[in-house]
Short mmCIF file of C-alpha atoms and ligand atoms in Angstrom, two decimals:
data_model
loop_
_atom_site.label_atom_id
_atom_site.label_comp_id
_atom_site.label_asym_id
_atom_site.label_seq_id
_atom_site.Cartn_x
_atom_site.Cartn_y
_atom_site.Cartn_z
CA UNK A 1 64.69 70.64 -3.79
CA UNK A 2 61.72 72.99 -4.49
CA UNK A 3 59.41 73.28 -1.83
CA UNK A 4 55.65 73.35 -2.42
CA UNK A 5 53.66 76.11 -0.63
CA UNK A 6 50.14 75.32 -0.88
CA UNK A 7 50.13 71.12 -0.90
CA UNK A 8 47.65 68.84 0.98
CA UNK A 9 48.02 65.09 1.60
CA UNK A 10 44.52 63.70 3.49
CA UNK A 11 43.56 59.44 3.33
CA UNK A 12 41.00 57.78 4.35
CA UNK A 13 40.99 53.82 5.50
CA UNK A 14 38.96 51.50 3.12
CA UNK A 15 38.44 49.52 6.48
CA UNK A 16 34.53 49.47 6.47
CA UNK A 17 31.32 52.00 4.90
CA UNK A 18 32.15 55.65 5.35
CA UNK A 19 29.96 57.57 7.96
CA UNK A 20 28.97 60.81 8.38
CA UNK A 21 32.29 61.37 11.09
CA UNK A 22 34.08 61.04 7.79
CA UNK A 23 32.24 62.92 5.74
CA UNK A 24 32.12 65.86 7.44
CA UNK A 25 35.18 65.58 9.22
CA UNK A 26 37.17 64.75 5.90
CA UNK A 27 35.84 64.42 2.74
CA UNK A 28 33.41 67.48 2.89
CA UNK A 29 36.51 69.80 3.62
CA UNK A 30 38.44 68.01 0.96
CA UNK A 31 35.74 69.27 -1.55
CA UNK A 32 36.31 72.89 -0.65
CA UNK A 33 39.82 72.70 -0.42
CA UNK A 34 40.24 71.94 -3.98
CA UNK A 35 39.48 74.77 -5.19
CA UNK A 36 43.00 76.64 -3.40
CA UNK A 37 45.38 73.83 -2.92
CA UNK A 38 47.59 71.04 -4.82
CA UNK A 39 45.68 67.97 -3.73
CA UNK A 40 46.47 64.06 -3.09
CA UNK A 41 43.85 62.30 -1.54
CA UNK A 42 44.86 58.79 -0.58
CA UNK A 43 43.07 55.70 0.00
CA UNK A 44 44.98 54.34 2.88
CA UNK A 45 44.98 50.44 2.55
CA UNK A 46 48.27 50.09 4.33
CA UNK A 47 46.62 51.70 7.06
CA UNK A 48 43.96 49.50 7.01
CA UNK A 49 45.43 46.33 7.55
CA UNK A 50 47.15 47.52 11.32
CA UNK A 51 43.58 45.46 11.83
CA UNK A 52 42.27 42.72 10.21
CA UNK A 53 40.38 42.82 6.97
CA UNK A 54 38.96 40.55 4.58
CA UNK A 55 40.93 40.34 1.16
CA UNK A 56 38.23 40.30 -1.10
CA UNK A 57 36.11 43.10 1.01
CA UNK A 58 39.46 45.21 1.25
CA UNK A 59 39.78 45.46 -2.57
CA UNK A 60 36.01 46.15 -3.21
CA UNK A 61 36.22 49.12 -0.06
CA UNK A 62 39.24 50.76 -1.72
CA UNK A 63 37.40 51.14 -5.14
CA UNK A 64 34.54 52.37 -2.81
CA UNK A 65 36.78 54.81 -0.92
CA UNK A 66 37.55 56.33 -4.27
CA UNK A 67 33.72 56.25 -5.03
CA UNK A 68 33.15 58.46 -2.78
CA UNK A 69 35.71 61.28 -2.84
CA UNK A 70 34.35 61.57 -6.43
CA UNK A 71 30.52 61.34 -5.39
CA UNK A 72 31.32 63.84 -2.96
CA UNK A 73 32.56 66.01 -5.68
CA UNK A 74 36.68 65.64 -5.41
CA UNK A 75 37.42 65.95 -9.00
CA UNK A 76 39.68 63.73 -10.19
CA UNK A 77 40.74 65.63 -12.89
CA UNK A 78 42.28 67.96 -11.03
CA UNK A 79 43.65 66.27 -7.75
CA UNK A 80 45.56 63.04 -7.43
CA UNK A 81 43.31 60.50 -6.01
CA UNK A 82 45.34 56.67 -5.61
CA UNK A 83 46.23 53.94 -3.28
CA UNK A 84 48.78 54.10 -0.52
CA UNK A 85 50.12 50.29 -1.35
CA UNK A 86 50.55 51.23 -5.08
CA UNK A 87 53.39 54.11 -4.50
CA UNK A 88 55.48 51.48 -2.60
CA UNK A 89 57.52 55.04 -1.42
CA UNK A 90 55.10 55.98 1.24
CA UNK A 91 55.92 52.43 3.30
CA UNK A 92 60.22 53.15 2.40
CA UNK A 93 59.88 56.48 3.94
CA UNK A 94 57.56 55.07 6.80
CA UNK A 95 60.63 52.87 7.86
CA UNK A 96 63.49 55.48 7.83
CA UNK A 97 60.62 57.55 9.91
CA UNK A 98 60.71 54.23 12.42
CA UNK A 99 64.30 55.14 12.87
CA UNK A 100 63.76 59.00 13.74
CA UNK A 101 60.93 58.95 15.89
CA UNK A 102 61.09 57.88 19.44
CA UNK A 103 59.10 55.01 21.71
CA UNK A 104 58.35 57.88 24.21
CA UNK A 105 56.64 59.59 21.43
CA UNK A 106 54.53 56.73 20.22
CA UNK A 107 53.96 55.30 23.66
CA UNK A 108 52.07 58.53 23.64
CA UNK A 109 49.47 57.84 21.24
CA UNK A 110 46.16 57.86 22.80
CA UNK A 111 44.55 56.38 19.77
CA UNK A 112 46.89 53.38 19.88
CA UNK A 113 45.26 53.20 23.50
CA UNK A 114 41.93 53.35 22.41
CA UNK A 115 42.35 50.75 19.78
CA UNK A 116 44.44 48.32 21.56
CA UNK A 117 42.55 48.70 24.88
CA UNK A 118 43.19 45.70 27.46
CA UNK A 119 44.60 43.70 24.38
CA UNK A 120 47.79 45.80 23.23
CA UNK A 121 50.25 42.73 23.83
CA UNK A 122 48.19 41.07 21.44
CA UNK A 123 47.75 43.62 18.71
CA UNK A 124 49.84 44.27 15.51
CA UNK A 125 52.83 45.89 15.75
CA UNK A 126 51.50 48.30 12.64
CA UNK A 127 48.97 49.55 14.66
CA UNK A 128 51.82 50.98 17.21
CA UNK A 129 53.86 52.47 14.41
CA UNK A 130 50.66 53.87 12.32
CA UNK A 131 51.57 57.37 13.03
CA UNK A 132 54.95 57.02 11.21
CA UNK A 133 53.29 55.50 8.40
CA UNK A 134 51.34 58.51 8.36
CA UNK A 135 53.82 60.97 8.70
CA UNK A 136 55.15 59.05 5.64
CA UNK A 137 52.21 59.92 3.95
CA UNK A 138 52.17 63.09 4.71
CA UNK A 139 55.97 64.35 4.28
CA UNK A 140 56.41 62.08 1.20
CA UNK A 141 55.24 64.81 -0.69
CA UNK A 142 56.23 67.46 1.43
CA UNK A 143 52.13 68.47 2.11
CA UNK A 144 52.11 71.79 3.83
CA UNK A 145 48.69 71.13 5.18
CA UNK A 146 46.50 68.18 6.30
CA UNK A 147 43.03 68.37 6.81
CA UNK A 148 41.38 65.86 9.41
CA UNK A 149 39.57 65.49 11.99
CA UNK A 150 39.67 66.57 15.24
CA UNK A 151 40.71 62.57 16.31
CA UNK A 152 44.13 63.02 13.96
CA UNK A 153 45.80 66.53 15.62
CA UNK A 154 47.53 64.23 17.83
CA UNK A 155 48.90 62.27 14.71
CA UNK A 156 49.60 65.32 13.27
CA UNK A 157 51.58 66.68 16.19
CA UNK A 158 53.80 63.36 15.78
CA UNK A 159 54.52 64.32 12.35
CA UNK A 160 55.97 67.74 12.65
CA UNK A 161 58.23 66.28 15.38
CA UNK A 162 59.51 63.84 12.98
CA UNK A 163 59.82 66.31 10.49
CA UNK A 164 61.74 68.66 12.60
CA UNK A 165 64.01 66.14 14.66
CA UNK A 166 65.06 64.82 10.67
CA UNK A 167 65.66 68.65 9.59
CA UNK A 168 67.60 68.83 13.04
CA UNK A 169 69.47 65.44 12.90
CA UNK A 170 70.78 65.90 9.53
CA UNK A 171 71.07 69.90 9.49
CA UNK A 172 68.72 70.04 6.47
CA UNK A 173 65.53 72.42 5.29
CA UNK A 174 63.83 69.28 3.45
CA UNK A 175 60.42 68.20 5.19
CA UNK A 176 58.06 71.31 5.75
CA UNK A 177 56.82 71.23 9.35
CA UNK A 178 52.54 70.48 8.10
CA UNK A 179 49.70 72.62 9.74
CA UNK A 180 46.50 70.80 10.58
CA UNK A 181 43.30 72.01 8.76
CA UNK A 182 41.04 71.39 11.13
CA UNK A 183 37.56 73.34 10.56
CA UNK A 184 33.08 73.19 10.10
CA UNK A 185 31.13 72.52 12.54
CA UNK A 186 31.29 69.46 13.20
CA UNK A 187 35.77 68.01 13.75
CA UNK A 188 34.50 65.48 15.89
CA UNK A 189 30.82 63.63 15.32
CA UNK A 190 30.03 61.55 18.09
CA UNK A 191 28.22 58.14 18.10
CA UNK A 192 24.44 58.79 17.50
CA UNK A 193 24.03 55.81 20.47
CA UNK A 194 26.51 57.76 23.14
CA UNK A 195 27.45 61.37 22.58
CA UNK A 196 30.95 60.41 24.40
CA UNK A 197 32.05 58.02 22.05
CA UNK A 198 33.54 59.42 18.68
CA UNK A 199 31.31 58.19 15.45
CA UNK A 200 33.17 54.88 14.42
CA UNK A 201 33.46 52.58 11.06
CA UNK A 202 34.33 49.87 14.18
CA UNK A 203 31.32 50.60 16.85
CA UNK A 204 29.64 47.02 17.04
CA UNK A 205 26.05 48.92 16.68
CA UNK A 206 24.76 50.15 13.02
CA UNK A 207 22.33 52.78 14.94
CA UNK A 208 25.62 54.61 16.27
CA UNK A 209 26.62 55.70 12.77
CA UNK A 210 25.21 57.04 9.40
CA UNK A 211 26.75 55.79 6.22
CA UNK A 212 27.44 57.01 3.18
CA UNK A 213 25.77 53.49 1.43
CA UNK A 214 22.68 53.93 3.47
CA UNK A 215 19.28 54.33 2.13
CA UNK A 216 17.07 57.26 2.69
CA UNK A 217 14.66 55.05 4.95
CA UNK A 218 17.92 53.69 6.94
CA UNK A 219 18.65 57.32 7.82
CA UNK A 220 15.28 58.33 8.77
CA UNK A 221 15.60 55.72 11.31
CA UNK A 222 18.85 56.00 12.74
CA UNK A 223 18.39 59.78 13.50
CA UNK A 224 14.85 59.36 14.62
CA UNK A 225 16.28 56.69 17.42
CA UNK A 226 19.50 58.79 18.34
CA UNK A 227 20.02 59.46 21.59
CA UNK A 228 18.81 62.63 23.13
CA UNK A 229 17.69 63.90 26.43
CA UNK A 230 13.90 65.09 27.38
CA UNK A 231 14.44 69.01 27.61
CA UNK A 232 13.92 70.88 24.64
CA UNK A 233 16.17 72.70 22.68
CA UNK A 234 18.03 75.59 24.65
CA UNK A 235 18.26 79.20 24.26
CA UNK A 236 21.89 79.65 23.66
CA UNK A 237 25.08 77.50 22.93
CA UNK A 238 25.78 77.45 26.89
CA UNK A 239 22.84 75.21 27.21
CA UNK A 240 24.74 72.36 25.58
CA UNK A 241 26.83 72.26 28.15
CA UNK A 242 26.63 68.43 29.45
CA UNK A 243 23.98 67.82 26.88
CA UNK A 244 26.62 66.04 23.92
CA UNK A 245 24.00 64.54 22.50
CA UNK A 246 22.12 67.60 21.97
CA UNK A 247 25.41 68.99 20.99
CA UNK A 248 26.11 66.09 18.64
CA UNK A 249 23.04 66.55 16.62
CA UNK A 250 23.19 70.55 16.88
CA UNK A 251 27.01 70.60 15.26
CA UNK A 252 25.60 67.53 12.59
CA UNK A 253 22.74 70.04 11.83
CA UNK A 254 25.49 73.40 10.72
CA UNK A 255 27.96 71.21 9.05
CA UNK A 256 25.16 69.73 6.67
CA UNK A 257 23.52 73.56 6.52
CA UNK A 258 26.89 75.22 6.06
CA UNK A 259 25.91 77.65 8.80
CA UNK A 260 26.73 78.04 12.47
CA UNK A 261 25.66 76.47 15.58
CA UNK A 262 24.32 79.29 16.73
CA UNK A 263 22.19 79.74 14.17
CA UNK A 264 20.44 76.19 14.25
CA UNK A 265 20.26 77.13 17.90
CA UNK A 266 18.55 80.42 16.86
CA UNK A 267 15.95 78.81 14.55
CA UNK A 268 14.92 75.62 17.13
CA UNK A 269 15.97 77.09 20.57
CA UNK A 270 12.57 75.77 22.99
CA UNK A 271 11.58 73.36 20.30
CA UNK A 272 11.40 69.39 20.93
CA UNK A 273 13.85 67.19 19.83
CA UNK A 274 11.08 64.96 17.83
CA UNK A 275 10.52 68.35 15.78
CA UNK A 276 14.27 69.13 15.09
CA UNK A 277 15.25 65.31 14.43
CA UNK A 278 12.68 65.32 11.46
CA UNK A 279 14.48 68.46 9.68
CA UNK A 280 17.18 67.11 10.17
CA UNK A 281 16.60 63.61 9.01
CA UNK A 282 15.00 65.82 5.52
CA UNK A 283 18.49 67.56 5.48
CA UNK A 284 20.54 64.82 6.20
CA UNK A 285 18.60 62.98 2.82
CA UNK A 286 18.91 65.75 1.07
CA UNK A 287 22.63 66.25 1.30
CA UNK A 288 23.56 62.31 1.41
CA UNK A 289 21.18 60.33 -0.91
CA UNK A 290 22.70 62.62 -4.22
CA UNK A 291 26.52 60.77 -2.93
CA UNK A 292 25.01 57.47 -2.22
CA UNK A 293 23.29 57.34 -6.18
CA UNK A 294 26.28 58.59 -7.21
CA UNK A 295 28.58 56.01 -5.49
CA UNK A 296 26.60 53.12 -6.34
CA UNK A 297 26.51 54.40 -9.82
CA UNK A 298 30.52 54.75 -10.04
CA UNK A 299 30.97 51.03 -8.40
CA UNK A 300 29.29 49.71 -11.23
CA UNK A 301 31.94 50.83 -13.24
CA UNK A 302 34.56 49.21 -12.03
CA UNK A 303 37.01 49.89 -14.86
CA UNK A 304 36.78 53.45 -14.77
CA UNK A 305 37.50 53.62 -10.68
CA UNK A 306 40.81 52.03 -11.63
CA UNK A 307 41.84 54.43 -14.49
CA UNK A 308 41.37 57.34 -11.96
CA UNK A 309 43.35 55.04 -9.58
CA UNK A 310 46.11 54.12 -12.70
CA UNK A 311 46.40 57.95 -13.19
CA UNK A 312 46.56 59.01 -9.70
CA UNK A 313 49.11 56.30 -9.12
CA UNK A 314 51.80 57.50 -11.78
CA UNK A 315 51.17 61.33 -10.59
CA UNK A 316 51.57 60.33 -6.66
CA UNK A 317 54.92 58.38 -7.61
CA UNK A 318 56.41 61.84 -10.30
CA UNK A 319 56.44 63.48 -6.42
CA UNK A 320 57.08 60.90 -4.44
CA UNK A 321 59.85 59.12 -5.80
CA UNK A 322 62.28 62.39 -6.06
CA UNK A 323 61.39 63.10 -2.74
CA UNK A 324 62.54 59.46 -1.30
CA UNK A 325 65.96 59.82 -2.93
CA UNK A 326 66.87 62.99 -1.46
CA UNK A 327 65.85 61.35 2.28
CA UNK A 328 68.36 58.43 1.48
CA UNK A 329 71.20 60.35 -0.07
CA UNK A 330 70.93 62.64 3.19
CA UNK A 331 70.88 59.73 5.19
CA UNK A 332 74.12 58.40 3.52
CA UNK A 333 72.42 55.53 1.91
CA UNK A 334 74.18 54.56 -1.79
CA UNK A 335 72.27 55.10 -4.93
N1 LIG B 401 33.78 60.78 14.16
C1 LIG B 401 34.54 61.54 13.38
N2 LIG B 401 34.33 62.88 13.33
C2 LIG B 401 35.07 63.68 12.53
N3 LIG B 401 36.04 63.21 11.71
C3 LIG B 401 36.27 61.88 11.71
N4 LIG B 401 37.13 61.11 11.02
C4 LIG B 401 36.96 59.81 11.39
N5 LIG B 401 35.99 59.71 12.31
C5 LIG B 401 35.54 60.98 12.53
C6 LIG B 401 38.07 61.63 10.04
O1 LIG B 401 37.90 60.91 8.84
C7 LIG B 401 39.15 60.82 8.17
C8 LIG B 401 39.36 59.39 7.76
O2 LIG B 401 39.39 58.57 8.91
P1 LIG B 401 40.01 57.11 8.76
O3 LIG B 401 39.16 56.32 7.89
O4 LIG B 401 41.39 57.22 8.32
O5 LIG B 401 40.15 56.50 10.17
P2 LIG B 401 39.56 56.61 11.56
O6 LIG B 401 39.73 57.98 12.12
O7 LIG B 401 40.20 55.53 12.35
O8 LIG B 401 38.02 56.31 11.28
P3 LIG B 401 37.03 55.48 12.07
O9 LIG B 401 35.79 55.51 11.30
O10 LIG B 401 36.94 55.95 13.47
O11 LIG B 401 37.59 54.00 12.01
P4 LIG B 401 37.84 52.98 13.19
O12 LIG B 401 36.51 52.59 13.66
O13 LIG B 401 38.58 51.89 12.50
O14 LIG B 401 38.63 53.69 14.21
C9 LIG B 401 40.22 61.33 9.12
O15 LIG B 401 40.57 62.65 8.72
C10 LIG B 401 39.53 61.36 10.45
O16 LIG B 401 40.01 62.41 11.26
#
């Protein structure tokens, strides 16, 4: 089977509004990526339900999912954009994965912790197995690289294991072992409430993140109350050092700019914080509210979401499907 060298799967859960962790963390590298790579960017409903979600408001997030990657400039012309659920191959391959990786592995999963807190007798049993569902996703098409964010590498890690251990099991070269793609300035945006607590679709408190479907006023706000501390701007980068809400706001800052965090540092070391929040409440507009028109203008065209979805779809399952045979005739299953 011919092995791509340059492919990238990514997703994205339609399992509430987009923030800024996903933006910049995600989509924004998705956009650049293009450019050099074979792309299929997935919305991820299978994903989403490892949680509850409302039928209805699951439907209308997946168009909005797509909305976005296209606002944010992912052509769809050129890369395969679609729904997990609708290339039924990605949940047949998640299963065989079930059977190759191991409970030590999983048991490992610190985001299954995080999710499942005090309550993990009571949780779904996708929500354990999600990482095999994404290395699914992932190996389905053989994707040589993966860009996420900084809260995935462990994910990712899980993958290549599974990839290798099948190679190993059944003395075959057919899943490539993925790299992460893992870069800007800002893998992992924190909560705008606590700079210890990763930015969150699920954190109870709207102030915490910035969404894609918020208004210019809304983001004034939120970055005008985000936490901070009372010393100015420092000097350097080592003056962040147990300040990661200065941090937070610094690495928001680059990403947005495209430039370093050394540089914001540069231009607003000794400043106040009240200064620094306004620019970057002006850049954060600036760079957002051109998505957010966009978005809204795509979700009121329902019809054409769902031909790039149609399209996508067949594209996805011309890679997939080939892919999914070969696994089961290696595995000894009849055709
Ligand atoms: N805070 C973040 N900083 C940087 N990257 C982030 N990503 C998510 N949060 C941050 C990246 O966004 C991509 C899509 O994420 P997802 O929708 O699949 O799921 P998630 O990581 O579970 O997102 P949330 O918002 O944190 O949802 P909940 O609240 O349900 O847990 C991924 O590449 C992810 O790395």
């Amino acid at each position: 089977m011919e092995k791509p060298t340059n492919r990238i799967l990514s997703g994205v859960q339609p399992s509430g509004d987009l923030h800024l962790g996903n933006y910049l963390g995600a989509i924004k590298n998705f956009v650049s990526l293009q450019k050099d790579y074979e792309c299929f960017f997935c919305v991820v409903d299978l994903h989403a339900i490892t949680v509850w979600q409302e039928p209805k408001v699951l439907a209308s997030k997946t168009r909005e999912v797509t909305a976005a990657f296209i606002a944010s400039g992912i052509d769809p012309n050129k890369n395969n954009i679609f729904v997990q659920s609708q290339v039924p191959q990605h949940a047949q391959l998640a299963w065989l994965f079930n059977c190759v990786a191991r409970m030590g592995w999983l048991n490992r999963m610190t985001q299954f912790k995080d999710k499942a807190g005090k309550n993990s007798e009571n949780v779904s049993v996708g929500l354990f197995s999600y990482p095999t569902l994404m290395a699914a996703d992932i190996l389905i098409y053989l994707a040589t690289h993966v860009p996420v964010g900084d809260d995935q590498k462990q994910h990712l890690e899980l993958t290549r294991d599974i990839a290798q251990k099948f190679n190993n099991d059944f003395k075959v070269d057919l899943f490539p072992i993925p790299e992460p793609l893992i870069f800007g300035e800002a893998t992992r945006v924190m909560s705008l409430r606590d700079g210890s607590k990763k930015m969150s679709k699920s954190d109870p408190s709207d102030y915490s993140r910035i969404m894609l479907t918020d208004t210019a006023e809304n983001i004034i706000q939120k970055i005008k109350k985000a936490k901070t501390d009372p010393q100015p701007l420092p000097q350097n980068i080592d003056g962040l050092s147990s300040r990661p809400e200065a941090e937070n706001l610094i690495s928001i800052f680059a990403s947005l700019q495209d430039v370093s965090i050394e540089k914001v540092i540069s231009e607003y070391s000794g400043k106040e914080f009240s200064i620094f929040k306004k620019d970057l409440a002006d850049l954060a507009v600036s760079k957002l509210e051109p998505i957010t028109v966009e978005m809204n203008k795509l979700m009121n065209d329902i019809s054409y979401i769902d031909s790039v979805l149609s399209i996508g779809k067949e594209k996805a399952k011309q890679v997939a499907e080939p892919v999914l045979a070969k696994t089961k005739e290696i595995i000894g299953f009849l055709s």
